[in-house]
Amino acid sequence: MSKREVVLEARGLKRSFQMGRVAIDVLQGLDLTLYRGERVSIVGSSGSGKTTMINMLGLLDKPDSGSVALAGEDALAASSRRRSDMRNASIGFIFQFYHLVNELDAFENVLLPAMIGKGWGARRTEMRERARHLLDRVGLADRMDHRPQELSGGERQRVAVARALINEPEVLFCDEPTGNLDPRTSGGVQDLLLDLGNEDRAMLLVTHDERFAARCDRMCRLIEGRLEPASKPAAAGGAA
Amino acid sequence: MYVPFLSLRFIQRHWLMTLIGSFFVGASLVVLIVVMAVMDGFQFKLKETYAGSSADMIVTPRFKADLSKLDVALRERLGERLVATAPHYQTITMVRREGLVDPALMEEFQVAQVFGVDGAAEQRVNRFREYLHRAPDRIDPMVEDLDEPFKVHDPELAAFGFEGVILGADLQRELHVVRGQRIKLFALVPRSRKDEKGTNVQLQDFELRQRLFLVLGTYKSGNSEIDSRSVFMSDKTFTTFFDAGTSRRSIRAKLADPDDGFQECHDLLEDDWFSLVEKSLPAGQPLPPWLVDERPDAELIRAFHVHPWWEQYLNLVRAIESEKAMILVIAFLIVIAGTSSIFAAQWLLVSDKVREIGILRALGAHVGGVASIFVMNGFLMGLVGSAAGTGLGLVAVRYIDTIHDAIRWVTGRDPFNPEIYLFTKIPTRVDMTQIGQFAVAALICTLIAAAIPAIRAGFMDPAKALHHE
C-alpha cells in the first residue's frame, strides 16, 4: 500500500470558553489526520463542539493549545494574513445556512474566493470559465445571474458548493451542509458532495445525519471534546 | 479587486443610507462654501471699496508742507516704485440742500466728509473714475465729464461763479438732491492761528463760511459708509473755501507693487526723511522749531505719517479676519457634524453585514481587505457628498441674492440688511483653491469617520461573525 499524503493534521487541540464564572472545555485534546482523497464524517450531539472544531481546523479561530498543520505548514504559527491566504487557497467551506453574499448573484458568489485570492488579474478569464463550469456541474448553469434570495435552499447550497471548490482547495469543510434542507433536496446535495469530495482533496463532513455520515470513507464521533472512531457500515481510510 | 466590487454592491443595496450620508456631507459643505464665499466677498468688497477710495500709500506731512513740492520730492526719492500721485485734502463739515427743508422728509443737516482732489490725478491713484461711472444701465452718466469731473459746463452757472461737487450716492439720496441742484456747505475757519513767533496757539476766533455748490454728479463705491458721507470737490475749490491749515493734507500714491511695495517705500523714505522735509517746505518757510530741536533723534513718523490705505481701517480689517477665522471654525464643525452621518451610516452597515464580514474572512479576505470595503464605502459617500455639495454650494453662491429674497419672503425677515452691512447686494467671492481645500477636508473627515466602523469590521472575529444571528 502506497503512503498516503497528509493534507491536514491536528494534534491535541484544546479550547475552552468562559461562560460567566464557569469555564467550559469544548475540545479536550482533539487529534485528527486527513489524507488526500479521503472523506471523513464527524457526528456528535448538539453542543458537542463540532462547530468549534471546524473553526479551529478551518483556521477561523485559534485553539488554547495544540497544533494544526495544513499541507505540512504550521497554521497556528502563521500570521493572521498568512492564515487568511491559507483559508483562501487551501480550504473550502460549506455552511448549514449557505452563507452566500446577498448582494451578489450566483456566478459572482462562486467567483468571490477567486477575486479575494492572489493573481486574480492574471487568472480572471480562467476563473470565470471555471465558475461557469462549476455552476454547470452543480446543475445551476441557467441560474447564474440569480441572487441568493431568488434561489431555493438546495440551489443556494449548490452555489455554496461551487464557491467552495473555485480555488481547488486541499480540504473541504462541510458544516451540516444538509441541515437546512428537506430530505429530497438533501439527498441531491449529499450525492453532489460525496461525488466532489471524492476528487483530489480531503473532505471533512460534520453532520447530525448518521446515514449521510456513514456514506463517507471514515466516520468519527465527537465525544467530550475528543474524536473517537465510530462504527460505520462501510469502513474505509485510517483511524482518527 | 473585490474591495471596490463589494463596496459598490453594498452601496447599490443600501442606496438610501448612502444617499442620506452623502446628503449631510453635501449640505454641510454647501453651508461652509456659502458662508466662506460671503465672508470672503464681504472682506474683499470692503477692502476693494476702501482701497478704491483711498490709495496704496498715503503720505501726510505733520508740518505745513507744499504738497506739489512734496509730490516732486517723493517721486525723486521713490522713482519707478511710484506709478502715480495725487494731492488730497480732507475735512469734516455739515451739508444741507439749498432752500427750505421739509423736516418730515429729512434731517436738515448731514455730516459730511469733504475731499479736495485733483480730478484727473485722483483717477490715477484709485478707483475714483470707476466709482463715478458705475451705472452701466443708466443712459445718463453719473458725472457729466469724467475727464474734468468738477467742471461746471453750464455757462450761465459758471458765469455766476458756481463751483461743483460730487456727492456720495447715499448722501445724495439722504439730501434729496439730483444732479443740477445745489447744496450748501459750511466751513469753520480760524481767523488767527499763530502768535508773533509763528507758532500755533489755541484757536479762539472763528469765521463761519457757507456757500452753495452745484451738484455735478454721483460717487458710488458700493460701500455705504463711504457713499453716505463723501463730498468731492476740486483741490483748488477746497483750499479756497476751507482752511487748508486745519485740514488733513496728504499725497496719495499708487505703487508699482501694491501688495508688497509699501514697506520698501516706507523704508526708503525713513532713510532720508529729513531731506524730504527740506524739499517740501514752502518757499521762504523755515524748518518747524520742533524739528530743529529734535532733529538728531527724530524719526520719519515725527515729520510724516506714511501709511497704507488699510491702516485707517486696521481694526475693521482685523475684526473681519478674526470673525472669518471664527466662522471658518464653526462652519467646519458643521462639516464634521455632517461627516458624522457617514460614521453612523457605516456603523449601521457594518452591524448589518456581520455575517457577510464573517463569510469574507472565511473565504480568505484579510483584515485590511474587509476594512477597505467599508472605508471605500465611506469614501464614495463622501465623494458624492463633496462633489454635490461643491456644485450646489457654487450654485447657491451664484444665486445668493435670489436665495436671500426667498428667505425674506418665507420668513418675513431680512437676514442681510444693507444698512448694517454697508453693501446693497450680498457680496460673494469664490476662491476655487479654498473650495477645493474644503472638499478635500470634507473627504478626509469622511475617511476618518468611515475608518472607525471599517476597523471594527476588519477586526471582527470571523468565527463569531459567521454565526451572528
XYZ file of C-alpha atoms in Angstrom:
709
model
C 0.000 0.000 0.000
C 1.483 3.333 -1.061
C 1.979 6.033 1.590
C -0.950 8.432 1.608
C -0.402 12.209 1.645
C -1.476 14.016 4.814
C -3.393 17.170 3.987
C -4.409 18.281 7.446
C -3.143 17.205 10.802
C -4.418 18.406 14.157
C -2.832 17.357 17.420
C -4.018 17.894 20.972
C -6.439 20.701 20.194
C -7.917 22.216 23.320
C -10.429 25.008 23.512
C -12.496 26.252 26.378
C -14.970 29.103 26.683
C -15.621 31.187 29.727
C -19.351 31.371 30.431
C -19.642 33.726 33.352
C -17.544 32.174 36.097
C -17.608 28.718 34.562
C -15.017 27.554 32.038
C -16.472 25.057 29.555
C -13.910 22.779 27.955
C -15.259 22.155 24.478
C -12.252 20.495 22.884
C -10.065 18.473 25.184
C -7.150 17.262 23.131
C -8.630 16.550 19.728
C -6.480 14.670 17.225
C -7.310 14.313 13.553
C -5.477 13.453 10.380
C -6.986 13.960 6.959
C -5.488 12.342 3.873
C -5.802 13.471 0.303
C -8.821 11.856 -1.357
C -10.342 10.913 1.998
C -13.866 11.747 3.099
C -14.282 11.815 6.867
C -17.530 12.409 8.673
C -17.921 13.540 12.235
C -21.102 13.119 14.175
C -21.925 14.343 17.603
C -24.734 15.647 19.709
C -25.670 19.306 19.764
C -23.183 21.302 21.800
C -20.539 18.644 21.486
C -18.159 21.137 19.863
C -18.454 20.258 16.180
C -18.608 23.875 15.049
C -15.786 24.855 17.406
C -13.716 22.071 15.910
C -14.410 23.239 12.360
C -13.470 26.789 13.355
C -10.135 25.527 14.700
C -9.393 23.263 11.764
C -10.602 25.874 9.276
C -8.244 28.469 10.830
C -11.133 30.746 11.744
C -10.269 30.535 15.424
C -7.220 29.593 17.443
C -7.171 26.787 19.998
C -5.902 27.322 23.515
C -3.283 24.695 22.805
C -2.412 22.094 20.248
C -1.292 22.297 16.655
C -2.833 22.371 13.206
C -0.742 21.728 10.122
C -2.194 22.324 6.679
C -0.272 20.716 3.855
C 2.668 20.464 6.210
C 2.661 24.135 7.238
C 2.123 25.025 10.891
C -1.030 27.115 10.596
C -1.074 28.331 14.186
C 2.400 29.799 13.961
C 1.479 31.686 10.798
C 0.468 35.343 10.836
C -3.168 36.380 10.554
C -2.509 37.436 6.967
C -0.931 34.101 6.100
C -3.811 32.204 7.718
C -6.209 34.227 5.560
C -4.209 33.257 2.484
C -4.240 29.616 3.578
C -8.025 29.734 4.054
C -8.418 31.248 0.624
C -6.138 28.887 -1.243
C -6.404 25.589 0.647
C -9.750 25.495 2.429
C -13.305 25.399 1.142
C -16.228 25.951 3.482
C -19.815 24.787 3.075
C -22.084 26.000 5.843
C -25.505 24.900 7.016
C -27.040 28.271 6.208
C -25.201 28.584 2.875
C -23.662 31.934 3.835
C -23.891 33.458 0.401
C -23.484 37.204 -0.090
C -26.957 38.504 -0.873
C -25.668 41.467 -2.880
C -24.067 39.136 -5.442
C -25.649 36.746 -7.929
C -24.818 33.053 -8.048
C -21.982 33.486 -10.521
C -20.387 36.311 -8.512
C -20.752 34.365 -5.274
C -18.894 31.449 -6.817
C -16.223 33.763 -8.163
C -15.724 35.635 -4.879
C -12.928 33.451 -3.363
C -11.011 33.726 -6.629
C -11.386 37.506 -6.561
C -10.122 37.592 -2.985
C -7.183 35.333 -3.818
C -3.828 36.271 -5.277
C -3.332 36.578 -9.010
C -6.933 37.463 -9.807
C -5.905 39.868 -12.504
C -3.949 37.272 -14.433
C -6.415 34.432 -13.892
C -9.613 36.374 -14.360
C -10.730 34.723 -17.610
C -9.722 31.283 -16.453
C -11.563 31.661 -13.153
C -14.692 32.992 -14.779
C -14.705 29.984 -17.040
C -14.151 27.731 -14.060
C -17.033 29.353 -12.147
C -19.333 28.728 -15.103
C -18.150 25.139 -15.295
C -18.725 24.575 -11.568
C -22.195 26.068 -11.688
C -22.919 23.861 -14.644
C -21.623 20.889 -12.707
C -23.889 21.590 -9.721
C -26.808 21.978 -12.109
C -27.240 25.741 -11.954
C -25.996 26.771 -15.382
C -29.278 28.549 -16.050
C -29.396 30.313 -12.660
C -26.055 32.080 -12.748
C -27.444 35.595 -12.626
C -29.924 34.870 -9.854
C -29.451 36.377 -6.435
C -29.467 34.033 -3.397
C -32.935 35.239 -2.398
C -34.200 34.108 -5.805
C -32.909 30.556 -5.271
C -34.281 27.644 -3.236
C -32.401 26.259 -0.238
C -30.971 23.382 -2.251
C -29.892 25.697 -5.040
C -28.213 28.025 -2.586
C -26.300 25.132 -1.103
C -25.211 24.083 -4.583
C -23.908 27.599 -5.184
C -22.053 27.341 -1.861
C -20.554 24.030 -3.005
C -19.378 25.563 -6.274
C -17.939 28.526 -4.355
C -16.062 26.193 -2.013
C -14.441 24.496 -4.986
C -13.485 27.508 -7.120
C -9.925 27.751 -5.738
C -9.439 23.959 -5.822
C -8.873 23.635 -2.064
C -6.896 20.923 -0.320
C -9.633 20.449 2.273
C -13.381 20.879 2.110
C -15.138 21.573 5.409
C -18.852 20.867 5.352
C -20.653 22.035 8.467
C -24.138 20.465 8.495
C -24.487 21.045 4.745
C -27.891 19.402 4.574
C -29.142 20.505 7.971
C -31.376 23.157 6.492
C -32.749 21.154 3.551
C -35.761 18.929 3.071
C -34.976 15.164 2.693
C -35.331 15.123 -1.068
C -33.122 18.144 -1.667
C -30.758 16.899 0.994
C -30.224 13.661 -0.932
C -29.181 15.557 -4.033
C -26.715 17.723 -2.126
C -25.315 14.638 -0.364
C -24.670 12.936 -3.690
C -23.034 16.064 -5.031
C -20.744 16.483 -2.022
C -19.690 12.865 -1.941
C -19.041 13.000 -5.645
C -16.940 16.176 -5.389
C -15.298 15.080 -2.162
C -14.057 12.001 -3.886
C -11.735 14.042 -6.031
C -8.151 15.001 -5.275
C -8.810 16.602 -1.907
C -9.838 15.760 1.636
C -13.350 16.329 2.893
C -14.454 16.720 6.471
C -18.183 16.435 6.952
C -19.820 17.443 10.211
C -23.417 16.304 10.439
C -26.223 15.048 12.638
C -27.345 12.779 9.844
C -25.756 9.421 10.623
C -26.873 7.892 7.334
C -25.139 10.653 5.423
C -22.092 10.328 7.676
C -21.982 6.644 7.052
C -21.550 7.213 3.332
C -18.099 8.707 3.958
C -14.877 6.755 3.943
C -14.381 7.131 7.658
C -16.743 8.107 10.456
C -15.846 9.568 13.822
C -17.824 10.659 16.817
C -17.033 13.761 18.857
C -17.445 12.853 22.482
C -16.339 15.055 25.356
C -14.065 17.078 23.176
C -12.274 14.146 21.584
C -12.752 12.210 18.368
C -13.411 8.543 18.548
C -13.844 6.148 15.654
C -17.473 5.319 15.113
C -18.849 2.113 13.825
C -19.657 2.503 10.142
C -21.369 0.312 7.673
C -18.677 0.781 5.083
C -15.341 1.382 6.765
C -12.585 2.986 4.807
C -9.444 5.060 5.460
C -7.290 5.236 8.575
C -8.197 5.769 12.168
C -8.512 9.239 13.667
C -10.323 43.902 -6.901
C -13.017 42.533 -4.620
C -12.841 45.662 -2.440
C -14.329 48.168 -4.939
C -16.584 45.439 -6.335
C -18.190 44.639 -2.976
C -18.162 48.260 -1.901
C -20.211 49.243 -4.945
C -22.572 46.332 -4.399
C -23.151 47.309 -0.774
C -23.791 50.882 -1.874
C -26.244 49.679 -4.532
C -28.096 47.614 -1.968
C -28.108 50.321 0.696
C -28.533 53.311 -1.611
C -30.843 55.202 0.741
C -28.359 55.023 3.586
C -25.638 56.108 1.178
C -27.754 58.976 -0.045
C -28.512 60.181 3.474
C -24.826 60.064 4.424
C -23.857 61.902 1.246
C -26.644 64.429 1.747
C -25.379 65.517 5.141
C -21.809 65.835 3.890
C -23.041 67.794 0.861
C -25.331 70.028 2.910
C -22.610 70.853 5.398
C -20.230 71.631 2.543
C -22.838 73.929 0.974
C -23.065 75.806 4.279
C -19.288 76.059 4.502
C -18.872 77.233 0.907
C -21.682 79.789 1.078
C -20.607 81.191 4.448
C -16.975 81.480 3.443
C -17.819 82.904 -0.004
C -19.943 85.584 1.645
C -17.267 86.300 4.256
C -14.591 86.462 1.563
C -16.833 88.570 -0.634
C -17.608 90.899 2.230
C -13.934 91.206 3.129
C -12.855 91.632 -0.480
C -15.546 94.162 -1.275
C -14.809 96.093 1.859
C -11.109 96.170 1.038
C -11.807 96.940 -2.576
C -14.061 99.880 -1.782
C -11.849 101.241 0.987
C -8.724 100.776 -1.126
C -10.584 102.019 -4.185
C -11.464 105.243 -2.450
C -8.025 105.592 -0.838
C -4.565 104.666 -2.171
C -1.721 102.186 -1.797
C 0.350 104.680 0.165
C -0.649 107.904 1.883
C 1.977 110.438 2.961
C 0.634 113.034 5.363
C 3.091 115.744 6.443
C 2.900 116.826 10.069
C 4.042 120.317 9.212
C 2.888 122.923 6.738
C 4.269 121.422 3.553
C 3.843 122.439 -0.041
C 2.071 119.399 -1.478
C 3.329 119.971 -5.002
C 6.920 120.132 -3.714
C 6.340 117.081 -1.574
C 4.968 115.325 -4.640
C 8.153 116.099 -6.583
C 10.365 115.053 -3.663
C 8.535 111.754 -3.300
C 8.836 110.954 -6.998
C 12.510 111.798 -6.823
C 13.095 109.544 -3.849
C 10.944 106.565 -4.850
C 11.385 106.686 -8.618
C 9.629 103.897 -10.513
C 8.168 102.495 -7.370
C 5.533 105.196 -7.703
C 3.061 104.799 -10.537
C 1.044 107.932 -9.819
C 0.472 110.506 -7.107
C -2.344 112.877 -6.270
C -2.780 115.699 -3.737
C -5.551 115.143 -1.283
C -7.343 117.336 1.250
C -9.858 116.148 3.734
C -12.085 117.717 6.356
C -15.414 117.163 8.080
C -18.274 119.608 7.821
C -22.053 119.950 7.636
C -24.082 119.895 4.465
C -27.718 120.683 3.646
C -29.700 121.078 0.484
C -30.469 124.543 -0.814
C -33.665 126.224 0.264
C -36.328 125.196 2.751
C -36.139 121.732 4.106
C -39.233 119.745 5.000
C -38.417 118.260 8.432
C -40.921 115.465 7.760
C -38.821 114.319 4.847
C -35.305 114.634 6.112
C -32.873 115.892 8.641
C -31.828 119.396 7.742
C -28.132 118.814 8.158
C -25.941 115.888 7.339
C -22.396 115.345 8.486
C -20.108 115.023 5.506
C -16.501 114.258 4.838
C -15.265 116.655 2.189
C -12.405 115.634 -0.062
C -10.453 118.083 -2.155
C -8.920 116.198 -5.054
C -7.342 116.812 -8.389
C -9.950 115.180 -10.609
C -7.511 113.931 -13.208
C -4.749 112.876 -10.790
C -7.144 111.161 -8.380
C -8.303 108.844 -11.135
C -4.771 107.518 -11.454
C -4.242 106.562 -7.809
C -7.511 104.842 -7.039
C -10.907 103.898 -8.491
C -12.287 107.408 -8.441
C -13.182 107.363 -12.150
C -14.721 103.919 -11.903
C -16.902 104.951 -8.997
C -18.157 107.978 -10.911
C -19.081 105.756 -13.774
C -20.649 102.807 -12.073
C -24.065 102.810 -13.667
C -23.749 100.988 -16.999
C -27.522 100.534 -17.131
C -28.114 104.270 -16.975
C -28.167 106.266 -20.155
C -27.326 109.356 -18.203
C -23.751 109.068 -16.884
C -23.361 109.759 -13.204
C -20.961 112.598 -13.945
C -21.171 114.858 -16.980
C -17.476 114.928 -17.848
C -15.283 112.140 -16.483
C -12.062 113.825 -17.562
C -12.961 117.052 -15.813
C -15.446 115.907 -13.193
C -15.575 119.228 -11.300
C -16.007 121.497 -14.305
C -19.302 123.426 -14.434
C -20.342 123.135 -18.052
C -23.438 125.338 -17.851
C -22.050 128.785 -18.977
C -24.732 130.670 -17.080
C -23.932 128.971 -13.787
C -20.226 129.214 -14.475
C -20.645 132.919 -15.032
C -22.207 133.207 -11.584
C -19.071 131.592 -10.170
C -20.705 128.340 -9.100
C -18.348 125.542 -8.352
C -19.271 121.911 -8.491
C -19.233 118.986 -6.098
C -19.817 115.304 -6.469
C -21.882 113.627 -3.760
C -21.715 110.122 -2.425
C -24.741 108.224 -3.734
C -26.273 107.577 -0.313
C -25.665 111.130 0.877
C -27.268 112.436 -2.287
C -30.320 110.301 -1.574
C -30.449 111.489 2.029
C -30.289 115.108 0.911
C -32.941 114.527 -1.774
C -30.899 116.305 -4.428
C -30.194 115.369 -8.021
C -27.612 116.492 -10.486
C -28.013 120.180 -11.310
C -29.432 121.066 -7.893
C -27.468 122.863 -5.210
C -26.249 122.118 -1.719
C -24.816 124.299 0.951
C -21.536 123.531 2.693
C -20.216 125.131 5.854
C -16.661 125.858 6.871
C -15.337 126.959 10.211
C -12.167 128.869 9.509
C -9.899 130.251 12.253
C -9.178 133.919 11.844
C -5.792 133.656 13.509
C -3.710 130.591 14.139
C -0.275 131.880 15.063
C 1.374 134.099 17.592
C 4.042 136.616 16.756
C 6.714 133.937 16.578
C 4.647 131.991 14.075
C 3.905 129.052 16.385
C 0.430 127.511 16.776
C -1.806 128.853 19.527
C -5.208 127.786 20.784
C -7.909 128.528 18.248
C -10.159 131.198 19.646
C -11.706 133.209 16.868
C -13.580 131.556 14.002
C -15.295 132.624 10.853
C -18.293 130.559 9.725
C -18.378 130.377 5.964
C -21.266 128.983 3.951
C -21.515 128.578 0.257
C -23.699 126.975 -2.390
C -22.258 124.320 -4.632
C -23.694 122.773 -7.732
C -24.182 119.018 -7.636
C -22.360 117.691 -10.701
C -22.666 114.004 -10.176
C -22.691 110.918 -8.014
C -19.932 108.864 -6.496
C -20.845 105.264 -5.826
C -18.253 102.896 -4.419
C -20.853 100.405 -3.213
C -19.689 100.854 0.388
C -22.436 102.741 2.134
C -20.068 104.003 4.836
C -18.188 105.909 2.143
C -21.153 106.718 -0.080
C -23.208 108.155 2.773
C -20.621 110.701 3.883
C -18.497 111.772 0.936
C -18.476 115.099 -0.848
C -15.810 115.587 -3.508
C -14.622 118.897 -4.863
C -11.518 120.075 -6.691
C -8.433 120.687 -4.556
C -8.418 124.312 -5.674
C -12.002 124.859 -4.553
C -11.230 123.092 -1.306
C -8.240 125.273 -0.439
C -10.141 128.461 -1.164
C -13.226 127.528 0.843
C -11.794 125.531 3.750
C -8.742 126.380 5.747
C -6.015 124.217 4.326
C -4.015 124.623 7.530
C -6.558 122.815 9.690
C -7.433 120.237 7.051
C -5.722 116.942 6.591
C -3.418 117.255 3.608
C -1.631 114.380 2.039
C -0.158 112.907 -1.080
C -1.804 109.700 -2.180
C 0.259 107.342 -4.250
C -0.321 104.305 -6.403
C 2.570 101.886 -6.076
C 4.019 99.673 -8.793
C 3.724 96.784 -6.324
C 0.575 97.486 -4.346
C 0.796 94.278 -2.314
C 4.390 94.291 -1.106
C 5.804 97.633 -2.245
C 4.668 99.692 0.707
C 7.304 98.586 3.200
C 10.154 99.193 0.761
C 8.876 102.694 0.012
C 8.415 103.379 3.709
C 11.977 102.270 4.437
C 13.373 104.430 1.648
C 11.543 107.464 2.992
C 12.683 106.713 6.514
C 16.327 106.591 5.415
C 16.234 110.140 4.077
C 13.217 111.755 5.639
C 14.901 114.990 6.600
C 15.768 115.987 3.053
C 12.134 115.191 2.208
C 11.105 117.788 4.793
C 13.530 120.331 3.423
C 12.433 119.797 -0.156
C 8.735 120.068 0.637
C 8.806 123.286 2.664
C 7.080 126.245 1.028
C 9.438 128.884 -0.336
C 10.941 131.005 2.442
C 9.409 128.835 5.155
C 11.909 127.943 7.913
C 12.093 124.491 9.419
C 9.488 123.999 12.136
C 11.129 124.755 15.515
C 10.297 121.327 16.963
C 12.051 119.698 14.043
C 15.174 121.749 14.609
C 15.185 120.828 18.309
C 14.538 117.140 17.878
C 16.386 116.528 14.672
C 19.203 114.267 15.954
C 16.728 111.785 17.494
C 13.636 112.333 15.439
C 12.295 109.698 13.123
C 10.205 109.742 9.980
C 6.993 109.455 11.937
C 7.658 112.825 13.626
C 7.542 114.606 10.279
C 5.328 112.405 8.105
C 2.627 109.865 8.654
C 3.298 107.302 5.942
C 0.750 104.535 5.891
C -1.090 102.154 3.568
C -4.830 102.531 2.998
C -5.774 99.771 5.375
C -4.089 101.344 8.384
C -7.087 103.636 8.685
C -9.334 100.591 8.848
C -6.977 98.350 10.758
C -9.466 97.483 13.474
C -12.160 96.711 10.929
C -9.805 94.597 8.817
C -8.618 92.725 11.903
C -12.176 92.294 13.153
C -13.208 90.795 9.818
C -10.186 88.490 9.781
C -10.959 87.347 13.288
C -14.662 86.902 12.516
C -13.781 84.976 9.387
C -11.497 82.643 11.317
C -14.211 82.068 13.911
C -16.872 81.399 11.292
C -14.497 79.037 9.487
C -14.140 77.037 12.700
C -17.920 76.983 13.256
C -18.632 76.086 9.638
C -16.005 73.362 9.754
C -17.625 71.947 12.873
C -20.803 71.742 10.795
C -18.842 69.755 8.196
C -17.582 67.437 10.924
C -21.172 67.028 12.121
C -22.164 66.310 8.514
C -19.478 63.695 8.074
C -20.539 62.051 11.319
C -23.610 60.912 9.369
C -21.195 58.764 7.381
C -19.894 57.330 10.611
C -23.466 56.481 11.645
C -24.327 55.056 8.221
C -21.172 52.936 8.118
C -21.618 51.749 11.675
C -25.140 50.601 10.818
C -23.901 48.980 7.629
C -21.194 47.078 9.475
C -23.754 45.964 12.073
C -25.998 44.796 9.231
C -23.186 42.970 7.439
C -21.644 40.998 10.285
C -22.396 37.677 8.585
C -21.010 38.852 5.274
C -17.884 40.002 7.066
C -17.583 36.509 8.546
C -18.087 34.967 5.105
C -15.415 37.168 3.554
C -12.950 36.349 6.307
C -13.744 32.630 5.919
C -13.124 32.925 2.199
C -9.689 34.391 2.899
C -10.187 38.167 2.953
C -7.570 39.941 5.061
C -8.359 42.295 7.919
C -7.259 45.216 5.726
C -9.324 43.990 2.795
C -12.531 43.859 4.802
C -11.810 47.236 6.398
C -11.065 48.708 2.970
C -14.547 47.779 1.728
C -16.152 49.976 4.364
C -13.554 52.733 4.087
C -14.224 52.801 0.356
C -17.952 52.935 1.048
C -17.447 55.953 3.273
C -15.070 57.491 0.763
C -17.587 57.081 -2.077
C -20.329 58.566 0.097
C -18.010 61.434 0.938
C -17.017 61.821 -2.702
C -20.629 62.027 -3.848
C -21.470 64.379 -0.965
C -18.422 66.553 -1.559
C -18.991 66.765 -5.316
C -22.694 67.524 -4.928
C -22.036 69.905 -2.031
C -19.384 71.772 -4.001
C -21.655 72.058 -7.045
C -24.679 73.131 -5.026
C -22.543 75.466 -2.936
C -21.318 77.236 -6.067
C -24.880 77.467 -7.399
C -26.036 78.852 -4.037
C -23.255 81.449 -4.111
C -24.173 82.377 -7.683
C -27.824 82.932 -6.772
C -27.252 84.175 -3.234
C -29.440 87.256 -3.707
C -32.309 85.195 -5.094
C -31.967 82.807 -2.157
C -31.867 85.771 0.192
C -35.070 87.159 -1.354
C -36.717 83.760 -0.992
C -35.698 83.527 2.679
C -37.020 87.027 3.250
C -40.282 86.125 1.522
C -40.730 82.937 3.531
C -39.654 84.187 6.952
C -40.650 87.825 6.628
C -37.231 88.778 7.974
C -34.282 90.308 6.261
C -31.138 88.313 7.028
C -28.966 90.803 5.147
C -29.667 94.420 5.949
C -27.738 96.659 3.514
C -27.714 99.476 6.043
C -25.875 97.336 8.537
C -23.581 95.540 6.147
C -22.664 98.574 4.017
C -23.436 96.862 0.689
C -26.635 96.857 -1.291
C -26.119 93.294 -2.530
C -24.639 90.362 -0.699
C -21.003 90.353 -1.767
C -19.516 86.953 -2.542
C -16.151 85.839 -3.716
C -15.387 82.328 -4.890
C -11.879 81.098 -4.264
C -11.691 77.804 -6.125
C -8.491 76.790 -4.327
C -10.180 77.303 -0.991
C -13.277 75.416 -2.136
C -11.033 72.586 -3.302
C -9.437 72.563 0.128
C -12.864 72.416 1.784
C -13.893 69.497 -0.429
C -10.660 67.644 0.311
C -11.028 68.391 4.027
C -14.600 67.045 3.939
C -13.310 63.935 2.173
C -10.618 63.453 4.786
C -13.259 63.830 7.502
C -15.428 61.203 5.812
C -12.431 58.878 5.552
C -11.771 59.282 9.259
C -15.484 58.843 10.001
C -15.623 55.700 7.862
C -12.357 54.306 9.209
C -13.694 53.640 12.709
C -16.565 51.300 11.674
C -14.270 49.847 8.997
C -11.648 48.933 11.582
C -14.409 47.381 13.661
C -15.398 45.311 10.612
C -11.834 44.292 9.832
C -11.055 43.068 13.330
C -14.306 41.206 13.807
C -13.799 37.630 14.974
C -14.614 35.625 11.827
C -15.876 32.604 13.766
C -18.308 34.722 15.782
C -19.274 36.816 12.765
C -20.184 33.726 10.740
C -22.628 32.587 13.379
C -24.028 36.028 14.111
C -27.802 35.975 14.444
